[in-house]
Short mmCIF file of C-alpha atoms in Angstrom, two decimals:
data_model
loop_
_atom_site.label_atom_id
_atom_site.label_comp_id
_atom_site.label_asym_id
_atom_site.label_seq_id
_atom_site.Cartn_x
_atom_site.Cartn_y
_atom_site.Cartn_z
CA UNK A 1 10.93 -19.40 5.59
CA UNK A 2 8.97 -17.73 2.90
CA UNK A 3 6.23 -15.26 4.85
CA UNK A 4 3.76 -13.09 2.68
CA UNK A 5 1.89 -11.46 5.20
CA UNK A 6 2.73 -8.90 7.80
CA UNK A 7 1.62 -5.98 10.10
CA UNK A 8 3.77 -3.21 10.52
CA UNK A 9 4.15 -0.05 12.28
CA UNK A 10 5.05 3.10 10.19
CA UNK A 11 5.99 6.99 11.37
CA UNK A 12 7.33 10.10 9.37
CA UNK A 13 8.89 12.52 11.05
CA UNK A 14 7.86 15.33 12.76
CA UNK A 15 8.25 18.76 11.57
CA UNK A 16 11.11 20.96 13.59
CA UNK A 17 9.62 23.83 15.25
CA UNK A 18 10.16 27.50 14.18
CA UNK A 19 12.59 29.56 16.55
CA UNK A 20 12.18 32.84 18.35
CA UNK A 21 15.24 34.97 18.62
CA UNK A 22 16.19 38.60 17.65
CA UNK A 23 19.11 40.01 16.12
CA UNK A 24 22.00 41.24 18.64
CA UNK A 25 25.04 43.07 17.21
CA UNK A 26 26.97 45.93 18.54
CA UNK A 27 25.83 49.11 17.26
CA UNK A 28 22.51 47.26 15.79
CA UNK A 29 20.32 47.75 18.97
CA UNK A 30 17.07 46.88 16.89
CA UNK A 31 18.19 44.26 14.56
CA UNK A 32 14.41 42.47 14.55
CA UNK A 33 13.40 39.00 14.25
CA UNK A 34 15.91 36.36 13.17
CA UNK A 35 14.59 33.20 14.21
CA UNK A 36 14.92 30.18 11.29
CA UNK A 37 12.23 27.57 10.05
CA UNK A 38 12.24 23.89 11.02
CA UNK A 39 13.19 21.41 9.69
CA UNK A 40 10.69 19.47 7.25
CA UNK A 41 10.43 16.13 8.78
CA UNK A 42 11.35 12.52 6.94
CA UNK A 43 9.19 10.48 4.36
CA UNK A 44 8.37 7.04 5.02
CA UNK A 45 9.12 5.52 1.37
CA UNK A 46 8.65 2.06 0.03
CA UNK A 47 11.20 0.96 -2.41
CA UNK A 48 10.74 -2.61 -4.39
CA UNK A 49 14.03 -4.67 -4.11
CA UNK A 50 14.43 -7.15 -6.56
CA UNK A 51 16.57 -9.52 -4.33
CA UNK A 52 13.33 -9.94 -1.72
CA UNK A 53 10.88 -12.08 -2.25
CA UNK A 54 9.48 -12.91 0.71
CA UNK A 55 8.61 -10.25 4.38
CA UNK A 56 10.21 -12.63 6.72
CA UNK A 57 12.34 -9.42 7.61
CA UNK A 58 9.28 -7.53 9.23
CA UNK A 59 8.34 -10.70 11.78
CA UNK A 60 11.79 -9.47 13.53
CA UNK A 61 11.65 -5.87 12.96
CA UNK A 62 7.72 -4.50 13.54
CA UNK A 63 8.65 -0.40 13.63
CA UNK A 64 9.71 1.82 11.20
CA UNK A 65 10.25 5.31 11.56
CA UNK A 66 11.58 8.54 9.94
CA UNK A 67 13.51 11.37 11.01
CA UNK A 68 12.30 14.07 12.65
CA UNK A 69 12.92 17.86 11.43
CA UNK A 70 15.05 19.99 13.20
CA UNK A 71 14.11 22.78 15.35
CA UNK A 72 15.06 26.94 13.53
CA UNK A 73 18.20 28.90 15.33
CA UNK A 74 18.93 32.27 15.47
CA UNK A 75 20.35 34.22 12.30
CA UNK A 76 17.78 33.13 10.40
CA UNK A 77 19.21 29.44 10.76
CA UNK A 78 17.18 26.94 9.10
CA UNK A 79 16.87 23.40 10.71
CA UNK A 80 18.28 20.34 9.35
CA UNK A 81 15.57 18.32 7.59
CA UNK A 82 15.05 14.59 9.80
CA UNK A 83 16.20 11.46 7.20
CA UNK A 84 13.40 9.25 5.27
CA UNK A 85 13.12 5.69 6.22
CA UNK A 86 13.22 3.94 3.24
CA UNK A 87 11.61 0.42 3.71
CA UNK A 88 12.33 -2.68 0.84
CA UNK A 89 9.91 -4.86 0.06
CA UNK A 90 9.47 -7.15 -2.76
CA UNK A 91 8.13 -6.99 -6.06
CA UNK A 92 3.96 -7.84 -6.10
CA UNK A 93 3.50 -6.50 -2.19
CA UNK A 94 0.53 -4.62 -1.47
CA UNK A 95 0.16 -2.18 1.05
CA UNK A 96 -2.83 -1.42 3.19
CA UNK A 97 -3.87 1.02 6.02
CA UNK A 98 -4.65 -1.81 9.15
CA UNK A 99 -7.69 -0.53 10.42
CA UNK A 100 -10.25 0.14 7.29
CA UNK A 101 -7.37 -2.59 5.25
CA UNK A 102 -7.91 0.03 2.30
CA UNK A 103 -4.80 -0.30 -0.40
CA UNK A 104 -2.33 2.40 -0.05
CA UNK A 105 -0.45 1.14 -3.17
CA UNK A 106 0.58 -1.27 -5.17
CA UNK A 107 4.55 -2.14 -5.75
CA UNK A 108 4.22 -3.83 -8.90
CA UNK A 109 6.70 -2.79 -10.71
CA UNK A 110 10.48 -2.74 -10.67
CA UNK A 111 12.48 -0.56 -8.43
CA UNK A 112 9.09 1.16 -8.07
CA UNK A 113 9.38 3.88 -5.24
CA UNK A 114 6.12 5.50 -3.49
CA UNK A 115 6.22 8.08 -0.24
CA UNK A 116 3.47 6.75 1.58
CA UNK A 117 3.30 9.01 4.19
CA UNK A 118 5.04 12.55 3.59
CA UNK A 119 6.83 14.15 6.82
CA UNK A 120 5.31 17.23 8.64
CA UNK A 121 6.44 20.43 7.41
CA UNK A 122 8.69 22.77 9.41
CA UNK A 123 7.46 25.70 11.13
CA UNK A 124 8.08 29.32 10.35
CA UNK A 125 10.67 31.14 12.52
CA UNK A 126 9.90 34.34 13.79
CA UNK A 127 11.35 36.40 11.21
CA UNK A 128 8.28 35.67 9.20
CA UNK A 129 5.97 37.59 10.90
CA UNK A 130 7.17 40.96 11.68
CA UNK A 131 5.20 42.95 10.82
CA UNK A 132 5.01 47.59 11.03
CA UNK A 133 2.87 47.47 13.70
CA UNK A 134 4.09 44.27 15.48
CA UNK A 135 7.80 44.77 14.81
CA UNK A 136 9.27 42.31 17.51
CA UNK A 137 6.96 39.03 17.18
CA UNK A 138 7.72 36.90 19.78
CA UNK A 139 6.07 34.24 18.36
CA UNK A 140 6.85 31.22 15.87
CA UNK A 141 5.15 28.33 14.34
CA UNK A 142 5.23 24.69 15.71
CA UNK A 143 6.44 22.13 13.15
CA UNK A 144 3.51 19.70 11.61
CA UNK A 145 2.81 16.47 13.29
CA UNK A 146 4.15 13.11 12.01
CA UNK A 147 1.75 10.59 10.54
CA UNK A 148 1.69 7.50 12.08
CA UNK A 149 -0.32 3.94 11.08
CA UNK A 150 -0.03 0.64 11.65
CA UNK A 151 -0.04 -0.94 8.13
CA UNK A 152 -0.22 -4.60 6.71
CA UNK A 153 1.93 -5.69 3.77
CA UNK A 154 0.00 -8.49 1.79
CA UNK A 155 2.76 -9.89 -0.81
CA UNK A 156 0.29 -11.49 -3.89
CA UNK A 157 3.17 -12.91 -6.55
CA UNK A 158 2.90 -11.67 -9.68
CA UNK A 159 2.53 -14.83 -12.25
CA UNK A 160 0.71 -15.28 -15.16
CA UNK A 161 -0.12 -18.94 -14.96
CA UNK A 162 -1.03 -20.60 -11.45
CA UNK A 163 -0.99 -24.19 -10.77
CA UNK A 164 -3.40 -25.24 -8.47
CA UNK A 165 -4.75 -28.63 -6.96
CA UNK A 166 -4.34 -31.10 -3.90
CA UNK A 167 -1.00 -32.48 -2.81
CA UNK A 168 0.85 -34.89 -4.59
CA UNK A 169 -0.37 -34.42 -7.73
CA UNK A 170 2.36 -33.45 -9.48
CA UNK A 171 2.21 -29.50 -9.74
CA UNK A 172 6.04 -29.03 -8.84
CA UNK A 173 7.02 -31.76 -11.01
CA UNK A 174 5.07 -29.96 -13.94
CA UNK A 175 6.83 -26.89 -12.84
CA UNK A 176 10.39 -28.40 -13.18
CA UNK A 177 9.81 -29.98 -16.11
CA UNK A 178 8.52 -27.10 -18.20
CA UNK A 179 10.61 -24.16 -16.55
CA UNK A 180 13.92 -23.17 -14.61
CA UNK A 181 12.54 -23.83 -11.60
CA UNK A 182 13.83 -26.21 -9.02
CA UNK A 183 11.15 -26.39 -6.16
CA UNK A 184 11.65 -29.53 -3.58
CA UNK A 185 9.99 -32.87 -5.05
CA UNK A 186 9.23 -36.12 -3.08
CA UNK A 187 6.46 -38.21 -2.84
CA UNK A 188 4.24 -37.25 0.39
CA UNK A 189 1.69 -34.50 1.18
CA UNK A 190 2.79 -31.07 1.38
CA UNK A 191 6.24 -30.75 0.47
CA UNK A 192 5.80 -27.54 -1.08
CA UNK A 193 5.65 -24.82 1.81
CA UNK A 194 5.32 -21.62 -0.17
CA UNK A 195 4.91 -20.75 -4.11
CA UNK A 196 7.51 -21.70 -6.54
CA UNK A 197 7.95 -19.54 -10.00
CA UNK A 198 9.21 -20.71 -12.67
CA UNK A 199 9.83 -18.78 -16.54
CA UNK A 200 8.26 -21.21 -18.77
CA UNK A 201 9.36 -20.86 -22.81
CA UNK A 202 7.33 -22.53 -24.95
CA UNK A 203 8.37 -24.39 -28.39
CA UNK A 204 7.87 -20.92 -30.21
CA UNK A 205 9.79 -18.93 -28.15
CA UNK A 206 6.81 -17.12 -26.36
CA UNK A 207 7.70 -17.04 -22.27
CA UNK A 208 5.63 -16.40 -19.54
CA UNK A 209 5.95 -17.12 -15.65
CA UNK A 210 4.45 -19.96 -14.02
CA UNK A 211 3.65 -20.85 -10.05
CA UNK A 212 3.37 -23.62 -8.37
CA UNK A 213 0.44 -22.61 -5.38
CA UNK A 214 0.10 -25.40 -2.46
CA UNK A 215 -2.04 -26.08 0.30
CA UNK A 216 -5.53 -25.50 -1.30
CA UNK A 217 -7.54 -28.17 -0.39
CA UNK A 218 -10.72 -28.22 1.08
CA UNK A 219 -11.34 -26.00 3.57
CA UNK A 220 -8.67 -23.66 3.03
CA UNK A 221 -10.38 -20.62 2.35
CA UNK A 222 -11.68 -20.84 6.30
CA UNK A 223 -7.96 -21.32 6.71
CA UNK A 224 -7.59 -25.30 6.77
CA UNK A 225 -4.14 -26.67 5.60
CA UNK A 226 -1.77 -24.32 4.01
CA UNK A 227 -4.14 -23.04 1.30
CA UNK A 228 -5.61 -19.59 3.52
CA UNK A 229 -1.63 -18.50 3.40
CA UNK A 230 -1.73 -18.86 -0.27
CA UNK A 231 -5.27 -18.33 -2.07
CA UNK A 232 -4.11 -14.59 -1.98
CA UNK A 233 -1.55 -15.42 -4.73
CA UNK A 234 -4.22 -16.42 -7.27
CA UNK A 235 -5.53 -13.02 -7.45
CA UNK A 236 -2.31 -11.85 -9.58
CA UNK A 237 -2.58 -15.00 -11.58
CA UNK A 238 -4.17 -14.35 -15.54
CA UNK A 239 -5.13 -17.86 -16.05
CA UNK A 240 -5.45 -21.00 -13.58
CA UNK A 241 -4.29 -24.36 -14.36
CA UNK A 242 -5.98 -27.44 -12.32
CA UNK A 243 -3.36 -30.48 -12.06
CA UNK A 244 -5.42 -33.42 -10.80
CA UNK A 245 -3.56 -37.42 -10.82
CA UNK A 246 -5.85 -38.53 -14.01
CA UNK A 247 -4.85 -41.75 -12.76
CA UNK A 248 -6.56 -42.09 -8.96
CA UNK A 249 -3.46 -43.52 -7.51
CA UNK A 250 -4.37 -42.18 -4.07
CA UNK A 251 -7.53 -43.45 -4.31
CA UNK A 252 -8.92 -39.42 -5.36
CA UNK A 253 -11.77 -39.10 -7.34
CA UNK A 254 -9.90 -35.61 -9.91
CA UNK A 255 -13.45 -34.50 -11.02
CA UNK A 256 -14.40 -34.42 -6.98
CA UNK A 257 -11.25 -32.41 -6.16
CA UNK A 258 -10.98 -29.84 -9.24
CA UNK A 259 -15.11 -29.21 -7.84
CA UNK A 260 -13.53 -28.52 -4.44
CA UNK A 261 -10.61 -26.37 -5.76
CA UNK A 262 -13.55 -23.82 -7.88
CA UNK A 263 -15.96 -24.33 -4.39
CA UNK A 264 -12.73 -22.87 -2.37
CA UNK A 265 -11.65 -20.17 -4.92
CA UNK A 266 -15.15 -18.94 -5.49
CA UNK A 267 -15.37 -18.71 -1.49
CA UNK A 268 -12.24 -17.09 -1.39
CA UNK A 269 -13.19 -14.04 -3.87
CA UNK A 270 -16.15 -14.80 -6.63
CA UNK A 271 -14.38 -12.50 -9.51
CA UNK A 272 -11.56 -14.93 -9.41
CA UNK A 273 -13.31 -17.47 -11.19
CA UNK A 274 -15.46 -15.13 -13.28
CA UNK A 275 -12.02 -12.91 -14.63
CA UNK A 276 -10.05 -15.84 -14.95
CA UNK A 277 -9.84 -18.65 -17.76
CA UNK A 278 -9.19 -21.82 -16.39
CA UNK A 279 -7.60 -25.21 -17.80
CA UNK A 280 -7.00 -28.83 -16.70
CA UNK A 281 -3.93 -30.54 -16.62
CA UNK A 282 -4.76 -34.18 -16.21
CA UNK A 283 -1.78 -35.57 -14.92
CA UNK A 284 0.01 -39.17 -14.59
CA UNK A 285 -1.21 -40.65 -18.07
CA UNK A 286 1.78 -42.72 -17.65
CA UNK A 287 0.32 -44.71 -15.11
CA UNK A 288 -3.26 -44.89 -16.07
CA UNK A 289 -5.56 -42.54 -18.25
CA UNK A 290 -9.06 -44.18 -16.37
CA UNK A 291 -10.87 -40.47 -15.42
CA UNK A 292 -9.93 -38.68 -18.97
CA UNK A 293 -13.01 -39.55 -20.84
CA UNK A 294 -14.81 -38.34 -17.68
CA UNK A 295 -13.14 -35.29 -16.83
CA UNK A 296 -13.64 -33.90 -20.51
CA UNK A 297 -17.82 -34.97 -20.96
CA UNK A 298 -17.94 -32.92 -17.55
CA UNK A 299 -15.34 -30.25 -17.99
CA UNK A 300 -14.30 -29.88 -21.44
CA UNK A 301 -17.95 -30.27 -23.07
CA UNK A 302 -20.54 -29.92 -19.68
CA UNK A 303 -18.43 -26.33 -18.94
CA UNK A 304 -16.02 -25.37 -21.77
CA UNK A 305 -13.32 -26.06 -19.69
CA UNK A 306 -10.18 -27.62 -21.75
CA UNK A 307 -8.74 -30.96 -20.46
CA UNK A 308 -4.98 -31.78 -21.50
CA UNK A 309 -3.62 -35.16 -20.64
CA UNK A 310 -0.30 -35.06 -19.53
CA UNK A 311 2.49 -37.11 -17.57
CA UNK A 312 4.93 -34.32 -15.98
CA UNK A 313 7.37 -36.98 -15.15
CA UNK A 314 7.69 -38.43 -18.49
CA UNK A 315 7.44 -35.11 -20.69
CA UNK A 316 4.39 -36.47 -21.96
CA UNK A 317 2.41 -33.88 -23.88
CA UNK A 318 3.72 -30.83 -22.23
CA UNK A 319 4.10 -28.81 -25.07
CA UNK A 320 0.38 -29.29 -25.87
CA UNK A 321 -0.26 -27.84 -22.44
CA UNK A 322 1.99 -24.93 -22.74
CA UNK A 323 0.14 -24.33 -26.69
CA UNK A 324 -3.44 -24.27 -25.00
CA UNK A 325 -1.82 -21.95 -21.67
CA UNK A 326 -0.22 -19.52 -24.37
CA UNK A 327 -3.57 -19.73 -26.58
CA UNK A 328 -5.70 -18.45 -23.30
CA UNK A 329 -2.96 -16.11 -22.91
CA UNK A 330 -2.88 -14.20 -25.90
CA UNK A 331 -6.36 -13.53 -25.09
CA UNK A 332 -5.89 -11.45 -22.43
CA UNK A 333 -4.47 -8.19 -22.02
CA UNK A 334 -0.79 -8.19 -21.55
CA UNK A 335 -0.21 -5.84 -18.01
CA UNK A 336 0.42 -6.91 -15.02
CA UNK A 337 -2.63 -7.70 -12.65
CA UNK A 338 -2.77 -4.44 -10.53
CA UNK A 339 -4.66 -3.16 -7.44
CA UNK A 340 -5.80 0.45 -7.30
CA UNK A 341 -5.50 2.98 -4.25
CA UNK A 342 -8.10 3.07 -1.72
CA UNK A 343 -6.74 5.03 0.94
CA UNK A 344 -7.60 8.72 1.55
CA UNK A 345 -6.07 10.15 4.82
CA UNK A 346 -8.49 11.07 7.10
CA UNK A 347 -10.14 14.31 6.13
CA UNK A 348 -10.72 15.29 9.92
CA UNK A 349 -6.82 15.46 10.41
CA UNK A 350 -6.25 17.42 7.23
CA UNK A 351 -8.90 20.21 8.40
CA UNK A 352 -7.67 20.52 12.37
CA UNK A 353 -6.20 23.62 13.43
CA UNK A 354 -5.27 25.31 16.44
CA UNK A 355 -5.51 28.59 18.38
CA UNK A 356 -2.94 30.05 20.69
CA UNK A 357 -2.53 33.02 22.53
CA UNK A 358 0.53 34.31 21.79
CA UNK A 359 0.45 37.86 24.18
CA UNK A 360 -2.16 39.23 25.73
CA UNK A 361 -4.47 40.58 22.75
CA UNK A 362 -2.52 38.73 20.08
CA UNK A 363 -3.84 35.16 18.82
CA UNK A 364 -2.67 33.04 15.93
CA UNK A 365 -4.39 30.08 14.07
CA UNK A 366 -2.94 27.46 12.39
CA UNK A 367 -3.54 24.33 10.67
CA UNK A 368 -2.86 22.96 7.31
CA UNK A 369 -6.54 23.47 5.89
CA UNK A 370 -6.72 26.96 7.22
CA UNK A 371 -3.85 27.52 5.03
CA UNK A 372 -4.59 26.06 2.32
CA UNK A 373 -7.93 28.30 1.92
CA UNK A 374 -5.68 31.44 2.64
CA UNK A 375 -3.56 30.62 -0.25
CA UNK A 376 -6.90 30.58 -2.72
CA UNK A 377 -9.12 32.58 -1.47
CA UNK A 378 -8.73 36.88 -2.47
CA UNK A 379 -9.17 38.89 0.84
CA UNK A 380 -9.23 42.11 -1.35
CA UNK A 381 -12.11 41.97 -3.13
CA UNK A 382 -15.56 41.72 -1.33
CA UNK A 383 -16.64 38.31 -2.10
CA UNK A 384 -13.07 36.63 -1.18
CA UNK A 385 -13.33 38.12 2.08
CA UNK A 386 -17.16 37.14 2.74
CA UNK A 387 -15.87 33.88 1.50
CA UNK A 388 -12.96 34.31 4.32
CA UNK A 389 -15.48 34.84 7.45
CA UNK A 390 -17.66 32.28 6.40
CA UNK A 391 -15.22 29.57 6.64
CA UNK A 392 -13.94 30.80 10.20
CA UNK A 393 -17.42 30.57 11.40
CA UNK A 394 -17.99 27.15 9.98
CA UNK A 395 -15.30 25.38 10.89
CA UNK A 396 -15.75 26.54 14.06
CA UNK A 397 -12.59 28.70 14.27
CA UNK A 398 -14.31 31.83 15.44
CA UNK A 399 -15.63 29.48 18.73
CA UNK A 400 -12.22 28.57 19.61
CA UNK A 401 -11.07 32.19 19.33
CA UNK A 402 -13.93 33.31 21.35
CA UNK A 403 -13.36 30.28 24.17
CA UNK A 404 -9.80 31.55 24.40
CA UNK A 405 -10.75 34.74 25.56
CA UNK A 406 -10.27 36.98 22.32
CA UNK A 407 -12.14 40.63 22.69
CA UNK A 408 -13.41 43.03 19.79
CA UNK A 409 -10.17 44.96 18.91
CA UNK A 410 -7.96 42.02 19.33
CA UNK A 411 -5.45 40.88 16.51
CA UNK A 412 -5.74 37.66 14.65
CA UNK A 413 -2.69 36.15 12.58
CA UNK A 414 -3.60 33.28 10.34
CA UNK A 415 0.06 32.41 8.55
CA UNK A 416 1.01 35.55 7.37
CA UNK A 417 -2.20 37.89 7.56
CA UNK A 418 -3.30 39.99 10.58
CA UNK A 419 -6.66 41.07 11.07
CA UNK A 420 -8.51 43.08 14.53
CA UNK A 421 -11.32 40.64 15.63
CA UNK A 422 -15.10 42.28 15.72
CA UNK A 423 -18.06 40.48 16.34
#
């Protein structure tokens, strides 16, 4: 069952938490603060896997999560890290965040490796934050919170040529005749349920890959037929390749349904049709050539479209097709189709922090954006430290302080500074 698109459920792990304990040996009756750091919690990692080509594995399993960090132990004991999940997907699948549907990446390449989602650091044990004045801290840090989101994974295969057109027109017989490909042929509608690829080498050697794409007919970018499942493969595509029956043995009119194929495409996404050259493959000469001389007046000289006779099942003229695919080719720039990032995690999270009281007259603050401005910012000179109060009082971390009871006189530890709070 070939399956291209599927929602998910990711989590890295959670950071362990810093412990408290104090050193107790005979004849040391002071030792201080020896509590160890968590654990840094697991990654959640995609990993392309050349033997995948389809996400039927995620319809059975919908939740993925890493490892959580270990909590610190006593003599300075550090927590185990938790394990990364490392999830396989294949080669062309596109990532996105469910809710805005905002690319995370793009695995495009192979064995290409991405950490989506990075687990939450461990917190500091209490040995950090001894200090001469505060010698037995009682105190150490929480570990981070995991991130969690529910993610879809969109696979788009990643061809150069795409055959497109109604069924039974011959586009897996063109396929098997001009590539290694094998895809199911008989003669009724729809025999092809999912893309077939196929590495086509032309009579000069040149190779490129080639898919067969069913199910677009009319309607199917509103999700009639197949075709809804399957228009998302086109966007990889570099050029498209209409096969229409030249000969009307169905009673199809090909100029009518190549005009339905560009109405559904254009639907679909309007840049596929304006960054992609297209081509006709006028199929089943064998049989009768009675719409050639109208496809090209309309196509060929009406729109600068090129129109190739052919017969797939009698190797008629393939080569010619394969000179005029590899001609539109060469024109084009020779990397893959790729999608670009979108996805920024939400700046709100990043900036949160919290406020505890940790004894009476002690609080500490923490948060990943309050530490991140304590590791730039100079508290010596004058400026830094202006700098310093300003952001407290903007991001609203003085108001917190002052809702949790804290009086002038008061000490304030944000990571490893103290400070006595005036107003």
């Amino acid at each position: 069952m070939f399956v291209d698109h599927v929602k998910i459920f990711v989590r890295s792990g959670r950071g362990g938490d810093g412990h408290v304990s104090f050193r107790r040996e005979k004849y040391v009756p002071n030792g201080g603060p020896d509590g160890g750091d968590g654990g840094t919690g697991g990654d959640i990692i995609f990993q392309v896997d050349s033997g995948i080509n389809t996400l039927l594995n995620f319809k059975h399993i919908r939740q993925y999560k890493a490892g959580d960090g270990e909590p610190g132990a006593k003599k300075r004991c550090h927590g185990k890290d938790g394990l990364d999940k490392v999830i396989r997907v294949p080669k062309g699948t596109i990532i996105r965040e469910a809710e805005s549907q905002k690319i995370i990446a793009d695995m495009y390449l192979d064995d290409q490796q991405e950490i989506i989602f990075k687990g939450g650091k461990g917190g500091k044990g209490n040995q950090h934050f001894a200090t001469p004045t505060r010698q037995a801290p009682k105190y150490a840090e929480k570990g981070r919170d995991a991130k969690e989101y529910w993610v879809t994974l969109e696979l788009k295969m990643l061809a150069d040529v795409g055959l497109v057109g109604f069924p039974n027109v011959g586009k897996s017989t063109l396929l098997s005749m001009v590539s290694n490909a094998q895809p199911k042929i008989a003669d009724y509608h729809f025999t092809t349920l999912s893309p077939n690829l196929g590495v086509v080498t032309n009579r000069f050697g040149k190779q490129f890959v080639m898919a067969d794409i069913p199910g677009i007919i009319e309607g199917a970018s509103d999700g009639v037929g197949l075709g809804f499942n399957f228009l998302r493969h086109i966007e990889r595509t570099k050029v498209i390749v209409h096969v229409v029956d030249a000969a009307g043995t169905e009673g199809r009119d090909p100029k009518s349904d190549i005009l339905t194929i560009i109405k559904e495409l254009d639907k679909y996404n309007p840049q596929i049709l304006e960054t992609k050259p297209q081509i006709i493959a006028a199929n089943k000469i064998d049989i009768s050539s009675e719409y050639i001389a109208e496809l090209t007046e309309f196509f060929e000289i009406g729109r600068g479209i090129k129109v190739v006779p052919i017969s797939a099942a009698s190797n008629s003229n393939l080569q010619t097709l394969l000179q005029e695919i590899d001609t539109l080719l060469s024109s084009l720039p020779a990397d893959n189709i790729t999608f670009e990032p979108e996805f920024v995690e939400d700046e709100i999270s990043k900036e949160s922090f919290t406020v505890s009281e940790i004894e009476s007259g002690y609080f500490a603050v923490s948060g990943v954006g309050v530490e991140k401005m304590i590791g730039y910012t100079s508290l010596d000179s004058e400026k830094g430290f202006a700098f310093f109060q300003k952001y407290l009082r903007d991001k609203g971390i003085i108001d917190s302080l002052e809702q949790a009871g804290i009086k002038e006189g008061d000490t304030v530890r944000i990571y490893d500074i103290e400070f006595e709070y005036y107003k």
